[in-house]
Amino acid sequence: MNEKQRHEQNQIKQSHASDQASDERNLERLKDKTSDDFIKYFEATYEPPNLRKAQKRGKQDIQYHDDFEIEEQFRDLGVGKKYLIRTYGCQMNEHDTEVMSGILEEMGYEATTDQKEADMILLNTCAIRENAENKVFGELGHLKSLKVENPDLIIGVCGCMSQEESVVNRILAKHHHVDLIFGTHNIHRLPQLVQNAYLSKERVVEVWSKEGDVIENLPKRRKGQIKAWVNIMYGCDKFCTYCIVPYTRGKERSRRPEDIIQEVRHLAAQGYKEVTFLGQNVNAYGKDLDIDFGLGDLMDEVRKIDIPRVRFTTSHPRDFDDRLIEVLGKGDNLMPHIHLPVQSGNSDVLKLMGRKYTREQYLELVDKIKEAIPHATFSTDIIVGFPNETEEQFEDTMTLYDEVGFEHAYTFIFSPRDGTPADKFKDEVTEDEKKQRLYRLNDKVNAYAKEAMKKYEGQTVKVLVEGESKNNPDVLAGYTEHSKLVNFTGPKSAIGDIVEVEITQAKTWSLDGVMVEEAVEVK
Ligand code: 5AD
Ligand code: SF4
């Protein structure tokens, strides 16, 4: 870290500390108050904690680098050595692992799945909920004996947890067998960091909170040859009050359209059949660019590329605009399944969450999408047990689920995250009540999933065949346009093709079927 970066980090730390002190004083006054008092307090005082600073750091700060190259001195560092990366959390992390694997393999490392033969183990971590962090600390505990057996083993921690000061301090104090800690903005520095870890007797820690840069042409070791992830933007400026992502992933930075299009063209030429655009809040794509070009425009461009399937995740309802809906309505290779996190069905809770839409606005958006894409299906993310969520407020989430008719949902109990505004909200709801709400919601989720699957019995659907089924090598598996898993009988030669499958039986989370035709013509 140079002088300038150190100075910036200190400044950010100091301003965080003063924001926190004033928040704490205000919240002290709110002890023993009702949910209405919280809303009043919230309206009077809420300001996204870091957004202003993120904006001040400014879009002029974003630099695009097209010249990534692994220096000669690092190219042989991994020859004869093996690496293993354990990935926790979201697709963004999965894709970061593909980039880190790409870098390590260009340094001569070979991948292994056996930790006993690994010379380097990296934990690519997730900070979204406490249990995600606990898993990593548990794994760090297990790795200790491996390090005793093999003192030359390099153990590294990267990903979202390493962006948290408290986590880094805990690792430094208690997990002396960790050699390397680096942040989400430091992935491109992996060659230097690995070399430092070999040379240095000290632990190597490099975590930048300054996030301005977008690094293009990083090598990638993609997991498969059929589906690929493509980052379209990094970071998040939404600052939902429960969420740690804007702190761990930094401010929103969009990749340039031409770089994205070029990557998709390249993937299509390599024979990939599906791309998923990735970002924490893809609907904000382009807002930080100097040109008037949003996600709708990007999807319209990618529609013209000869790649059979395009998806995107994750959406924020607030920024899901008419242009995007219009373009998705054109269909073609734009898949009709939409993941649209709602988080809660109650407008007061949504306000406290800082989501910036109401129940009614969410439902209006869903109606608009259904009108433009009549066969669209929806899935969502829901948090139950947000601080002081009442039984009635929870019931609103249950009725919203019915109104939309989601086909699937990821459901979570609120997990307080250090440094986020919601962490400081006083909470009267017991853990047991929260669990009961989660069970009730999950019963509903399962019932809807089953019903959605049932509809397909007797129908013929298009399936992108990904390979043999996990449980039975005589059965093939793939996904429909609406992201439903299908297990079916058919020739192995169909792997990598889009084929028609007749559904014979629906289960809760998958469909069984028989292939009816050779590969179908796509586009
Ligand atoms: N507690 C519980 N769930 C959370 N999520 C994000 N932050 C938290 C938290 N603090 C959920 C949201 C988000 C998904 C990726 O994780 O539902 O959409
Ligand atoms: Fe977190 Fe998503 Fe909200 Fe961003 S939009 S703060 S990533 S929940």
Short mmCIF file of N, CA, C and O and ligand atoms in Angstrom, two decimals, residues 236 238-240 242-243 245-246 280 316 355, ligand 2:
data_model
loop_
_atom_site.label_atom_id
_atom_site.label_comp_id
_atom_site.label_asym_id
_atom_site.label_seq_id
_atom_site.Cartn_x
_atom_site.Cartn_y
_atom_site.Cartn_z
N CYS A 236 -21.99 -1.86 -4.86
CA CYS A 236 -23.40 -1.50 -4.67
C CYS A 236 -23.48 -0.19 -3.89
O CYS A 236 -22.77 -0.01 -2.90
N LYS A 238 -26.61 0.94 -2.89
CA LYS A 238 -27.97 0.99 -2.37
C LYS A 238 -28.01 1.13 -0.85
O LYS A 238 -28.93 1.70 -0.30
N PHE A 239 -27.06 0.58 -0.17
CA PHE A 239 -27.00 0.69 1.30
C PHE A 239 -28.31 0.30 1.99
O PHE A 239 -28.81 1.03 2.84
N CYS A 240 -28.88 -0.83 1.62
CA CYS A 240 -30.00 -1.37 2.40
C CYS A 240 -29.48 -1.51 3.83
O CYS A 240 -28.31 -1.87 4.03
N TYR A 242 -29.64 -3.44 6.30
CA TYR A 242 -29.19 -4.70 6.89
C TYR A 242 -27.93 -5.23 6.23
O TYR A 242 -27.35 -6.21 6.68
N CYS A 243 -27.52 -4.62 5.11
CA CYS A 243 -26.59 -5.32 4.20
C CYS A 243 -25.15 -4.81 4.29
O CYS A 243 -24.89 -3.60 4.32
N VAL A 245 -22.84 -5.62 1.96
CA VAL A 245 -22.20 -5.64 0.64
C VAL A 245 -21.62 -4.29 0.19
O VAL A 245 -20.49 -4.23 -0.31
N PRO A 246 -22.35 -3.16 0.37
CA PRO A 246 -21.76 -1.90 -0.08
C PRO A 246 -20.42 -1.59 0.60
O PRO A 246 -19.60 -0.85 0.06
N GLN A 280 -24.13 -6.85 -8.09
CA GLN A 280 -24.93 -6.86 -6.86
C GLN A 280 -26.27 -6.20 -7.10
O GLN A 280 -27.24 -6.46 -6.42
N HIS A 316 -32.55 -5.12 -8.50
CA HIS A 316 -33.17 -4.34 -7.42
C HIS A 316 -34.43 -3.71 -8.02
O HIS A 316 -34.36 -3.04 -9.04
N ARG A 355 -35.17 0.11 1.43
CA ARG A 355 -35.30 -0.47 0.09
C ARG A 355 -35.82 0.54 -0.95
O ARG A 355 -35.76 0.30 -2.15
FE1 SF4 B 2 -27.18 -5.43 -0.28
FE2 SF4 B 2 -28.53 -5.94 -2.56
FE3 SF4 B 2 -29.30 -3.91 -0.94
FE4 SF4 B 2 -27.00 -3.73 -2.37
S1 SF4 B 2 -29.13 -3.84 -3.18
S2 SF4 B 2 -27.28 -3.16 -0.22
S3 SF4 B 2 -26.27 -5.86 -2.30
S4 SF4 B 2 -29.34 -6.13 -0.48
#
